[in-house]
Short mmCIF file of C-alpha atoms and ligand atoms in Angstrom, two decimals:
data_model
loop_
_atom_site.label_atom_id
_atom_site.label_comp_id
_atom_site.label_asym_id
_atom_site.label_seq_id
_atom_site.Cartn_x
_atom_site.Cartn_y
_atom_site.Cartn_z
CA MET A 1 85.75 133.13 127.70
CA LYS A 2 83.76 130.51 125.80
CA GLN A 3 81.81 128.18 128.09
CA LEU A 4 80.29 125.14 126.42
CA GLY A 5 77.79 122.60 127.69
CA ALA A 6 77.91 118.92 126.84
CA LEU A 7 75.62 117.89 123.97
CA VAL A 8 72.94 115.53 125.24
CA ASN A 9 69.77 114.67 123.36
CA GLY A 10 70.37 117.54 120.98
CA LYS A 11 70.74 120.20 123.68
CA PRO A 12 73.64 121.74 125.57
CA ILE A 13 73.71 120.79 129.26
CA GLU A 14 75.73 122.58 131.92
CA THR A 15 77.34 121.12 135.02
CA ALA A 16 78.31 122.75 138.33
CA GLY A 17 82.02 122.17 137.73
CA THR A 18 83.86 122.92 134.49
CA VAL A 19 87.00 121.72 132.72
CA ASP A 20 89.53 124.24 131.37
CA VAL A 21 90.69 123.98 127.78
CA THR A 22 94.21 125.35 127.23
CA ASP A 23 95.73 126.66 124.01
CA PRO A 24 99.06 124.76 123.87
CA SER A 25 100.60 127.46 121.68
CA SER A 26 100.23 130.08 124.41
CA GLY A 27 99.65 128.07 127.58
CA GLU A 28 96.46 130.07 128.19
CA VAL A 29 93.02 128.77 129.07
CA PHE A 30 90.60 129.89 126.35
CA ALA A 31 87.44 127.85 126.91
CA ARG A 32 85.62 125.80 129.50
CA THR A 33 83.47 122.73 129.06
CA ALA A 34 81.07 120.76 131.23
CA ASP A 35 82.52 118.32 133.75
CA CYS A 36 80.15 115.40 133.19
CA GLY A 37 79.67 112.77 135.85
CA PRO A 38 77.49 109.67 136.17
CA ALA A 39 74.22 111.68 136.04
CA GLU A 40 75.02 113.35 132.69
CA ILE A 41 76.42 110.10 131.27
CA ASP A 42 73.20 108.34 132.22
CA GLN A 43 71.15 111.04 130.48
CA ALA A 44 73.30 110.74 127.36
CA VAL A 45 73.12 106.95 127.21
CA MET A 46 69.35 107.01 127.74
CA ALA A 47 68.97 109.58 124.94
CA ALA A 48 71.07 107.40 122.65
CA ARG A 49 69.02 104.30 123.53
CA GLU A 50 65.83 106.05 122.65
CA ALA A 51 67.22 107.39 119.39
CA ALA A 52 68.69 103.98 118.52
CA ALA A 53 65.27 102.32 118.68
CA SER A 54 64.19 104.24 115.58
CA TRP A 55 67.48 105.13 113.81
CA ARG A 56 68.16 101.48 112.98
CA HIS A 57 64.86 101.36 111.07
CA VAL A 58 65.55 104.51 109.05
CA PRO A 59 66.12 103.36 105.45
CA VAL A 60 69.75 103.08 104.44
CA ALA A 61 69.36 105.70 101.73
CA GLU A 62 68.10 108.19 104.31
CA ARG A 63 70.87 107.42 106.81
CA ALA A 64 73.37 107.88 103.98
CA ARG A 65 71.75 111.16 102.98
CA VAL A 66 72.16 112.53 106.53
CA LEU A 67 75.81 111.42 106.67
CA ARG A 68 76.48 113.13 103.33
CA GLU A 69 74.83 116.26 104.63
CA ILE A 70 77.11 116.18 107.70
CA SER A 71 80.05 115.93 105.31
CA ARG A 72 78.73 118.86 103.29
CA LEU A 73 78.40 121.00 106.43
CA ILE A 74 81.92 120.04 107.55
CA GLY A 75 83.05 121.23 104.13
CA ARG A 76 81.21 124.50 104.53
CA HIS A 77 82.71 125.08 107.99
CA THR A 78 86.23 123.81 107.23
CA ALA A 79 87.93 127.10 108.07
CA ASP A 80 86.26 127.45 111.50
CA LEU A 81 86.64 123.79 112.43
CA ALA A 82 90.30 123.79 111.41
CA ARG A 83 90.98 126.91 113.45
CA LEU A 84 89.34 125.43 116.53
CA GLU A 85 91.20 122.14 116.07
CA ALA A 86 94.52 123.97 115.66
CA GLN A 87 93.87 126.13 118.70
CA GLN A 88 92.92 123.31 121.06
CA THR A 89 95.59 120.81 119.93
CA GLY A 90 98.46 123.08 118.88
CA LYS A 91 98.68 121.44 115.47
CA PRO A 92 99.65 123.71 112.56
CA LEU A 93 96.65 125.19 110.78
CA ARG A 94 97.25 123.35 107.50
CA GLN A 95 97.38 120.00 109.33
CA ALA A 96 94.14 120.87 111.10
CA ARG A 97 92.59 121.78 107.78
CA ARG A 98 93.66 118.46 106.30
CA ASP A 99 92.22 116.65 109.36
CA THR A 100 88.92 118.48 108.87
CA GLU A 101 88.77 117.47 105.20
CA ILE A 102 89.52 113.85 106.06
CA THR A 103 86.76 113.94 108.69
CA GLY A 104 84.29 115.05 106.03
CA ARG A 105 85.48 112.21 103.80
CA TYR A 106 84.72 109.65 106.53
CA PHE A 107 81.06 110.71 106.52
CA ASP A 108 80.94 110.53 102.71
CA PHE A 109 82.80 107.25 102.58
CA TYR A 110 80.57 105.47 105.11
CA ALA A 111 77.45 106.90 103.48
CA SER A 112 78.52 105.13 100.26
CA ALA A 113 79.84 102.06 102.05
CA ILE A 114 76.57 101.35 103.86
CA GLU A 115 74.60 101.67 100.62
CA THR A 116 76.52 98.75 99.16
CA PHE A 117 76.92 96.69 102.33
CA TYR A 118 74.91 93.45 102.21
CA GLY A 119 74.54 90.15 103.94
CA SER A 120 74.99 86.95 101.95
CA THR A 121 73.29 83.68 101.15
CA ILE A 122 74.92 80.38 102.04
CA PRO A 123 74.24 77.29 99.86
CA LEU A 124 73.86 74.75 102.68
CA ASP A 125 71.65 72.17 100.96
CA ASP A 126 68.59 71.95 98.75
CA SER A 127 66.05 71.87 101.56
CA THR A 128 67.22 74.94 103.45
CA PHE A 129 67.62 78.58 102.58
CA VAL A 130 70.27 80.38 104.61
CA TYR A 131 71.01 84.07 104.60
CA THR A 132 72.85 86.56 106.78
CA THR A 133 71.94 90.11 107.72
CA TRP A 134 73.92 92.85 109.42
CA GLU A 135 72.43 94.56 112.44
CA PRO A 136 73.67 97.40 114.62
CA HIS A 137 74.84 96.84 118.20
CA GLY A 138 72.53 99.54 119.55
CA VAL A 139 74.44 102.23 121.45
CA THR A 140 78.16 102.61 120.86
CA ALA A 141 80.54 104.48 123.17
CA HIS A 142 83.47 106.30 121.60
CA ILE A 143 86.36 107.30 123.82
CA ILE A 144 88.93 109.27 121.91
CA PRO A 145 92.28 111.00 122.55
CA TRP A 146 93.38 114.59 122.02
CA ASN A 147 95.80 114.13 119.15
CA TYR A 148 93.35 113.83 116.21
CA PRO A 149 89.97 114.68 117.74
CA LEU A 150 88.15 115.32 114.47
CA GLN A 151 89.63 112.49 112.42
CA ILE A 152 89.12 109.88 115.12
CA LEU A 153 85.56 111.06 115.66
CA GLY A 154 84.97 110.69 111.93
CA ARG A 155 86.46 107.25 111.56
CA SER A 156 84.45 105.76 114.42
CA VAL A 157 81.20 107.75 114.63
CA ALA A 158 80.52 107.77 110.85
CA PRO A 159 80.58 103.96 110.40
CA SER A 160 78.66 103.45 113.63
CA LEU A 161 75.83 105.79 112.58
CA ALA A 162 75.88 104.31 109.07
CA MET A 163 75.34 100.84 110.52
CA GLY A 164 72.33 102.13 112.47
CA ASN A 165 73.82 102.61 115.94
CA CYS A 166 73.54 105.73 118.04
CA CYS A 167 76.59 107.15 119.78
CA VAL A 168 77.88 108.63 122.99
CA LEU A 169 81.29 110.23 122.43
CA LYS A 170 83.73 111.29 125.12
CA PRO A 171 86.49 113.46 123.73
CA ALA A 172 89.70 113.98 125.71
CA GLU A 173 89.51 116.71 128.31
CA GLU A 174 92.32 118.61 126.54
CA ALA A 175 90.58 118.87 123.15
CA PRO A 176 86.77 118.57 123.28
CA LEU A 177 85.74 121.64 121.27
CA THR A 178 85.57 120.38 117.70
CA ALA A 179 83.60 117.29 118.78
CA LEU A 180 80.99 119.58 120.35
CA ARG A 181 80.87 121.68 117.20
CA LEU A 182 80.55 118.63 115.01
CA GLY A 183 77.69 117.40 117.20
CA GLU A 184 75.85 120.67 116.46
CA LEU A 185 76.52 120.38 112.74
CA ALA A 186 75.18 116.82 112.75
CA LEU A 187 71.90 118.09 114.22
CA GLU A 188 71.77 120.81 111.60
CA ALA A 189 72.28 118.11 108.98
CA GLY A 190 69.16 116.33 110.20
CA LEU A 191 70.62 113.67 112.48
CA PRO A 192 67.93 112.98 115.12
CA ALA A 193 68.53 114.42 118.61
CA GLY A 194 70.17 111.78 120.81
CA ALA A 195 71.80 109.92 117.90
CA LEU A 196 75.15 111.59 118.64
CA ASN A 197 75.77 112.80 122.20
CA VAL A 198 79.04 114.44 123.21
CA VAL A 199 79.92 114.20 126.90
CA THR A 200 82.92 116.20 128.03
CA GLY A 201 84.92 115.74 131.22
CA PHE A 202 87.69 113.62 132.64
CA GLY A 203 88.53 110.03 131.82
CA GLU A 204 88.42 108.77 135.38
CA THR A 205 84.91 110.18 135.89
CA ALA A 206 83.02 110.73 132.63
CA GLY A 207 84.96 108.06 130.71
CA ALA A 208 84.76 105.44 133.44
CA ALA A 209 81.02 106.08 133.98
CA LEU A 210 80.43 105.68 130.25
CA THR A 211 82.32 102.39 129.90
CA ALA A 212 80.57 100.96 132.98
CA HIS A 213 77.08 102.01 131.90
CA PRO A 214 74.77 99.03 131.30
CA GLY A 215 73.11 100.85 128.38
CA ILE A 216 76.26 100.67 126.21
CA ASP A 217 76.52 97.81 123.69
CA HIS A 218 79.95 98.40 122.16
CA ILE A 219 83.04 100.48 122.94
CA SER A 220 85.42 101.99 120.43
CA PHE A 221 88.51 103.16 122.30
CA THR A 222 91.46 105.05 120.89
CA GLY A 223 94.25 105.96 123.30
CA SER A 224 97.01 104.56 125.44
CA VAL A 225 97.63 100.89 126.25
CA GLU A 226 97.26 101.65 129.94
CA VAL A 227 93.74 103.10 129.67
CA GLY A 228 92.88 100.53 127.00
CA ARG A 229 93.41 97.78 129.56
CA LEU A 230 91.02 99.45 132.03
CA ILE A 231 88.39 99.78 129.34
CA SER A 232 88.84 96.19 128.18
CA LYS A 233 88.18 95.08 131.75
CA ALA A 234 85.06 97.23 132.00
CA ALA A 235 83.83 95.72 128.71
CA ALA A 236 84.68 92.19 129.88
CA ASP A 237 82.59 92.69 133.02
CA ARG A 238 79.58 93.18 130.79
CA THR A 239 80.69 90.97 127.85
CA ILE A 240 80.38 93.70 125.26
CA PRO A 241 82.70 94.01 122.24
CA VAL A 242 85.49 96.57 122.09
CA THR A 243 87.77 97.98 119.43
CA MET A 244 91.18 98.92 120.80
CA GLU A 245 93.22 101.42 118.78
CA LEU A 246 96.33 101.84 120.94
CA GLY A 247 99.85 103.15 120.68
CA GLY A 248 102.81 102.39 118.48
CA LYS A 249 106.59 102.50 118.10
CA SER A 250 106.58 102.39 114.36
CA PRO A 251 109.79 102.14 112.33
CA ASN A 252 110.91 103.44 108.99
CA ILE A 253 113.35 100.82 107.70
CA VAL A 254 115.74 102.22 105.10
CA PHE A 255 117.84 99.90 102.96
CA ALA A 256 121.03 101.07 101.22
CA ASP A 257 119.32 100.82 97.82
CA ALA A 258 116.50 103.22 98.79
CA GLU A 259 115.87 106.49 96.96
CA ILE A 260 117.04 108.78 99.74
CA ASP A 261 115.68 112.00 98.25
CA ARG A 262 112.25 110.47 98.14
CA ALA A 263 112.48 108.93 101.60
CA LEU A 264 113.87 111.93 103.46
CA PRO A 265 110.86 114.31 103.49
CA VAL A 266 108.45 111.46 104.22
CA ILE A 267 110.51 110.13 107.13
CA VAL A 268 110.84 113.64 108.57
CA ASN A 269 107.13 114.32 108.20
CA SER A 270 106.21 110.99 109.76
CA ILE A 271 107.82 112.04 113.05
CA LEU A 272 107.15 115.81 113.00
CA GLN A 273 103.52 115.75 111.90
CA ASN A 274 101.39 116.77 114.87
CA ALA A 275 104.68 117.16 116.81
CA GLY A 276 105.12 113.39 116.85
CA GLN A 277 101.89 112.96 118.81
CA THR A 278 100.54 110.47 116.31
CA CYS A 279 99.83 106.83 117.10
CA SER A 280 101.39 105.88 113.77
CA ALA A 281 104.34 108.29 114.06
CA GLY A 282 107.50 106.98 112.40
CA SER A 283 109.35 107.25 115.70
CA ARG A 284 112.15 104.79 114.94
CA LEU A 285 114.60 105.00 112.07
CA ILE A 286 116.19 101.64 111.30
CA VAL A 287 118.84 102.32 108.69
CA GLN A 288 121.33 100.09 106.86
CA ASP A 289 124.85 100.80 108.15
CA SER A 290 126.37 101.78 104.77
CA ILE A 291 124.03 104.79 104.38
CA HIS A 292 123.60 105.54 108.08
CA ASP A 293 125.91 108.60 108.25
CA LEU A 294 124.54 110.13 105.08
CA LEU A 295 120.87 109.78 106.08
CA VAL A 296 121.31 110.85 109.69
CA GLY A 297 123.28 113.90 108.54
CA ARG A 298 120.55 114.91 106.11
CA ILE A 299 117.80 114.46 108.69
CA ALA A 300 119.75 116.64 111.15
CA GLU A 301 120.02 119.35 108.47
CA THR A 302 116.30 119.11 107.75
CA PHE A 303 115.39 119.30 111.46
CA ALA A 304 117.55 122.42 111.81
CA ALA A 305 115.53 124.18 109.11
CA VAL A 306 112.07 123.38 110.51
CA ASP A 307 109.83 126.38 111.13
CA ILE A 308 108.47 126.09 114.70
CA GLY A 309 105.74 128.30 116.09
CA PRO A 310 102.17 128.82 117.32
CA ALA A 311 99.55 126.68 115.56
CA LEU A 312 97.58 129.57 114.10
CA GLU A 313 100.72 131.00 112.44
CA ASP A 314 100.79 127.74 110.48
CA PRO A 315 104.39 126.66 111.08
CA ALA A 316 105.69 123.21 110.14
CA LEU A 317 105.92 122.20 113.81
CA GLY A 318 103.66 123.34 116.66
CA PRO A 319 103.78 122.77 120.42
CA LEU A 320 102.98 119.61 122.35
CA ILE A 321 99.54 119.32 123.91
CA SER A 322 100.47 120.20 127.52
CA GLU A 323 103.23 120.88 130.00
CA VAL A 324 102.78 117.36 131.36
CA GLN A 325 103.36 115.91 127.91
CA ARG A 326 106.40 118.14 127.40
CA GLU A 327 107.94 116.94 130.67
CA ARG A 328 107.29 113.37 129.62
CA VAL A 329 108.96 113.87 126.25
CA LEU A 330 111.96 115.65 127.78
CA SER A 331 112.47 112.79 130.22
CA TYR A 332 112.62 110.32 127.31
CA ILE A 333 115.18 112.58 125.63
CA ASP A 334 117.27 112.57 128.83
CA GLN A 335 117.04 108.82 128.87
CA GLY A 336 118.50 108.82 125.34
CA ARG A 337 121.14 111.37 126.30
CA ALA A 338 122.43 108.94 128.90
CA HIS A 339 123.38 106.21 126.42
CA ALA A 340 123.06 107.55 122.86
CA SER A 341 124.04 110.72 121.01
CA ILE A 342 121.74 113.68 120.42
CA ARG A 343 122.41 114.67 116.83
CA TYR A 344 119.95 117.55 116.82
CA GLY A 345 117.61 119.30 119.28
CA GLY A 346 117.00 117.85 122.72
CA GLY A 347 115.49 120.84 124.48
CA ALA A 348 112.36 122.83 125.23
CA LEU A 349 111.77 126.18 123.51
CA ASN A 350 110.52 129.14 125.57
CA GLY A 351 110.10 132.88 125.23
CA GLY A 352 109.87 135.03 122.09
CA ARG A 353 107.69 133.40 119.47
CA TYR A 354 107.23 130.41 121.80
CA GLY A 355 105.98 132.42 124.80
CA HIS A 356 104.54 130.08 127.41
CA GLY A 357 103.62 127.43 124.85
CA PHE A 358 104.68 123.79 125.21
CA PHE A 359 107.36 123.66 122.50
CA VAL A 360 110.10 121.07 122.09
CA GLN A 361 112.80 121.08 119.40
CA PRO A 362 112.70 118.38 116.76
CA THR A 363 115.12 115.87 118.22
CA LEU A 364 117.30 113.29 116.51
CA ILE A 365 118.94 110.66 118.71
CA ASP A 366 121.48 108.33 117.14
CA GLY A 367 122.79 105.00 118.37
CA VAL A 368 119.69 104.19 120.41
CA ASP A 369 119.89 100.84 122.15
CA PRO A 370 116.81 98.95 120.91
CA ALA A 371 116.38 97.39 124.35
CA SER A 372 116.39 100.75 126.17
CA THR A 373 113.29 102.60 127.37
CA LEU A 374 113.69 105.05 124.49
CA GLY A 375 114.03 102.15 122.06
CA GLN A 376 110.90 100.43 123.37
CA GLU A 377 108.36 102.97 124.63
CA GLU A 378 106.12 105.39 122.78
CA VAL A 379 107.50 108.91 123.31
CA PHE A 380 104.67 110.84 121.65
CA GLY A 381 106.83 113.82 120.75
CA PRO A 382 109.03 115.02 117.85
CA VAL A 383 111.80 112.59 118.75
CA LEU A 384 113.37 110.22 116.23
CA ALA A 385 115.39 107.29 117.60
CA VAL A 386 117.98 105.86 115.20
CA THR A 387 119.44 102.34 115.15
CA ALA A 388 121.63 100.85 112.38
CA PHE A 389 121.26 97.36 110.86
CA ARG A 390 123.49 95.11 108.75
CA ASP A 391 121.10 92.91 106.78
CA ALA A 392 117.41 92.21 106.22
CA ASP A 393 117.27 89.60 109.00
CA GLU A 394 118.49 92.11 111.52
CA ALA A 395 116.11 94.78 110.15
CA VAL A 396 113.16 92.43 110.70
CA ARG A 397 114.31 91.57 114.22
CA LEU A 398 114.63 95.24 115.11
CA ALA A 399 111.33 96.22 113.47
CA ASN A 400 109.47 93.50 115.37
CA GLY A 401 111.46 93.99 118.56
CA THR A 402 108.92 96.04 120.52
CA ASP A 403 105.56 95.17 122.06
CA TYR A 404 103.82 97.33 119.46
CA GLY A 405 102.79 96.54 115.88
CA LEU A 406 100.86 99.43 114.35
CA VAL A 407 102.62 100.68 111.21
CA SER A 408 105.92 100.17 109.37
CA GLY A 409 107.64 101.88 106.47
CA VAL A 410 110.10 100.04 104.22
CA TRP A 411 112.37 101.91 101.81
CA THR A 412 114.07 99.85 99.11
CA SER A 413 114.39 99.58 95.32
CA ASP A 414 114.43 95.78 95.40
CA VAL A 415 111.06 94.14 94.87
CA LYS A 416 112.12 90.96 96.68
CA THR A 417 113.24 92.88 99.74
CA ALA A 418 109.97 94.81 99.70
CA HIS A 419 107.75 91.72 99.67
CA ARG A 420 109.90 89.85 102.11
CA MET A 421 109.61 92.73 104.60
CA VAL A 422 105.84 92.97 104.13
CA ARG A 423 105.63 89.25 104.86
CA ASP A 424 107.80 89.33 107.97
CA ILE A 425 106.84 92.59 109.66
CA VAL A 426 104.28 92.19 112.41
CA ALA A 427 102.13 95.32 112.05
CA GLY A 428 98.66 96.36 110.95
CA GLN A 429 99.90 98.44 108.02
CA VAL A 430 103.14 98.16 106.05
CA PHE A 431 104.07 100.90 103.61
CA VAL A 432 106.75 100.49 100.93
CA ASN A 433 108.47 103.61 99.62
CA THR A 434 105.80 105.77 101.24
CA TYR A 435 104.37 106.17 104.73
CA GLY A 436 100.89 106.84 106.04
CA ALA A 437 99.22 107.33 102.62
CA SER A 438 97.98 110.77 103.74
CA GLY A 439 95.02 109.74 105.80
CA GLY A 440 93.57 107.16 103.39
CA VAL A 441 90.08 106.69 104.85
CA GLU A 442 89.77 103.60 102.60
CA LEU A 443 92.62 101.72 104.30
CA PRO A 444 91.82 99.34 107.19
CA PHE A 445 93.81 100.45 110.21
CA GLY A 446 94.61 98.89 113.55
CA GLY A 447 97.17 97.15 115.64
CA PHE A 448 98.91 93.83 115.98
CA LYS A 449 100.27 92.93 119.42
CA ARG A 450 99.88 95.65 122.06
CA SER A 451 98.84 98.23 119.46
CA GLY A 452 95.32 96.88 119.78
CA HIS A 453 92.73 94.77 118.04
CA GLY A 454 89.78 95.29 115.75
CA ARG A 455 90.00 97.45 112.65
CA GLU A 456 88.69 100.89 111.89
CA LYS A 457 88.72 102.78 108.56
CA GLY A 458 87.89 101.35 105.15
CA ALA A 459 85.04 98.95 104.43
CA GLU A 460 86.49 96.75 107.18
CA GLY A 461 85.71 99.51 109.67
CA LEU A 462 82.00 99.05 109.11
CA ARG A 463 82.00 95.43 110.25
CA GLY A 464 83.11 96.20 113.78
CA PHE A 465 80.05 98.38 114.30
CA GLY A 466 77.62 95.65 113.27
CA GLN A 467 76.82 92.05 114.07
CA ILE A 468 75.81 89.26 111.73
CA LYS A 469 72.57 87.35 112.12
CA THR A 470 72.26 83.99 110.34
CA ALA A 471 68.77 82.96 109.27
CA VAL A 472 68.06 79.30 108.41
CA ILE A 473 64.74 78.50 106.73
CA ALA A 474 63.66 74.92 106.08
CA LEU A 475 61.92 74.68 102.71
P1 NAP B 501 94.66 108.23 127.03
O1 NAP B 501 95.26 108.88 128.19
O2 NAP B 501 94.61 106.75 126.98
O3 NAP B 501 93.20 108.84 126.89
C1 NAP B 501 92.32 108.47 125.84
C2 NAP B 501 90.90 108.75 126.27
O4 NAP B 501 90.55 107.89 127.36
C3 NAP B 501 90.69 110.17 126.77
O5 NAP B 501 89.43 110.62 126.35
C4 NAP B 501 90.74 109.98 128.28
O6 NAP B 501 90.06 110.98 128.99
C5 NAP B 501 90.02 108.65 128.41
N1 NAP B 501 90.23 107.97 129.69
C6 NAP B 501 91.27 108.10 130.56
N2 NAP B 501 91.09 107.30 131.63
C7 NAP B 501 89.91 106.65 131.46
C8 NAP B 501 89.19 105.70 132.21
N3 NAP B 501 89.63 105.23 133.38
N4 NAP B 501 88.01 105.24 131.72
C9 NAP B 501 87.54 105.69 130.53
N5 NAP B 501 88.19 106.61 129.79
C10 NAP B 501 89.37 107.08 130.22
O7 NAP B 501 95.38 108.66 125.66
P2 NAP B 501 95.81 110.13 125.22
O8 NAP B 501 96.94 110.57 126.04
O9 NAP B 501 94.60 111.00 125.12
O10 NAP B 501 96.28 109.83 123.71
C11 NAP B 501 97.53 109.34 123.41
C12 NAP B 501 97.54 107.84 123.18
O11 NAP B 501 96.55 107.48 122.21
C13 NAP B 501 98.84 107.34 122.60
O12 NAP B 501 99.23 106.14 123.22
C14 NAP B 501 98.51 107.09 121.13
O13 NAP B 501 99.33 106.16 120.50
C15 NAP B 501 97.11 106.62 121.24
N6 NAP B 501 96.43 106.76 119.94
C16 NAP B 501 96.16 105.65 119.19
C17 NAP B 501 95.55 105.77 117.95
C18 NAP B 501 95.25 104.57 117.10
O14 NAP B 501 94.45 104.71 116.19
N7 NAP B 501 95.85 103.41 117.33
C19 NAP B 501 95.21 107.04 117.46
C20 NAP B 501 95.51 108.14 118.24
C21 NAP B 501 96.12 107.98 119.48
P3 NAP B 501 90.83 112.29 129.58
O15 NAP B 501 92.09 112.48 128.84
O16 NAP B 501 89.86 113.36 129.34
O17 NAP B 501 91.07 112.05 131.03
MG1 MG B 502 94.12 112.51 128.95
#
């Protein structure tokens, strides 16, 4: 069995205790990682502080060169990284491969972005010269979930390093392996030891020690609202900035004039990708009543034909991350069963090809009461909740009728309806006649309302990892 140390100051460090890593496709433990506590976190933060003192002065062109080299090495190791990502998360191999490629793109993108990222001059008056410069925070903490370990590492660590910060990353206990591997590749690419430390372990111990450490200057958190609140409080205690990338209950809103053949595969993919364990999953279908029966029928047919199996066999749908998550998802389905109608799925899958893996059928639930738990809360499983609407006003009310505001999809052939929906939907991203834009590292991403604040991805993502200094010179 693989046993991996945490990566601190460029070296693996072991701990007395370890954390099991389970393959969700088989239910078997296949690796162990270090169980970091306050002592290891302190070592990692100190290493990052030391590295940060010089990394910020490394010329931009050189920082960019190292980031591009990381991207190149990710490219060279795509097959291995994708396999490891698929094995630890249960996501189908081709999705893991895509995630790996997108991760490489983040390092390339932020290498280019930082090379063209400047301060400005401000024409105050004739006797003063005013200019702004961007500076790094110092040491940034990155606390990330298990659903897209590589991609989320890429979108937050790459801009942070580009800006001149050094990083301490805590992956989720369930899926820490690709982060450790990427940390090694970054060293191989020439990133100084200590510039990217990866501390494994549990949230309540390693994560909490990291967010409370006085040597941290900024926190980028991606995960649940519940943990996000704890981390916001820890940051508030020390008045340091945070980026909160939290959950969602994102709708696809389908008008009667939509091109159904075009919408169908995208809507299905938006809820089945990564078994619905995606912050931006299209977990609600809000459909105009005149096409409701047709669309729901076609989604049920599509769900029935989905190939489900172990991640490494590259099916269309893999298992959920853990038994705990499966129980959680099944309890939401039961909640729907009580008041709505299960049009497809609804159960766990065991035995045969599914073995002891954590599989759940793709599940389509029609007539979901928007005010119910299932209509309001993030399920984080392959479960699509359907509600019908009469007109655009009602569609907007339903779309905005949860505490979340991460992503929305609008499907219509009418340009006025499209723009009106973009204007009225309260969400960080609104897609029209598409959904998710396949990763789009260029597109600023983040939540309205309880889905979070701050933006990652795109050129906007760079700003959060820096701070502006204004210089005023009297002439
Ligand atoms: P989670 O339970 O909130 O955990 C996220 C991370 O926080 C993990 O590394 C976890 O560690 C750590 N953590 C837990 N308690 C902590 C504490 N007290 N102090 C510091 N760190 C702590 O979320 P998850 O279950 O991994 O991921 C699913 C959630 O993430 C969903 O709500 C999803 O919507 C959200 N998400 C959002 C985005 C976005 O971009 N908006 C992207 C992906 C996922 P351990 O798990 O190791 O204990
Ligand atoms: Mg967790």
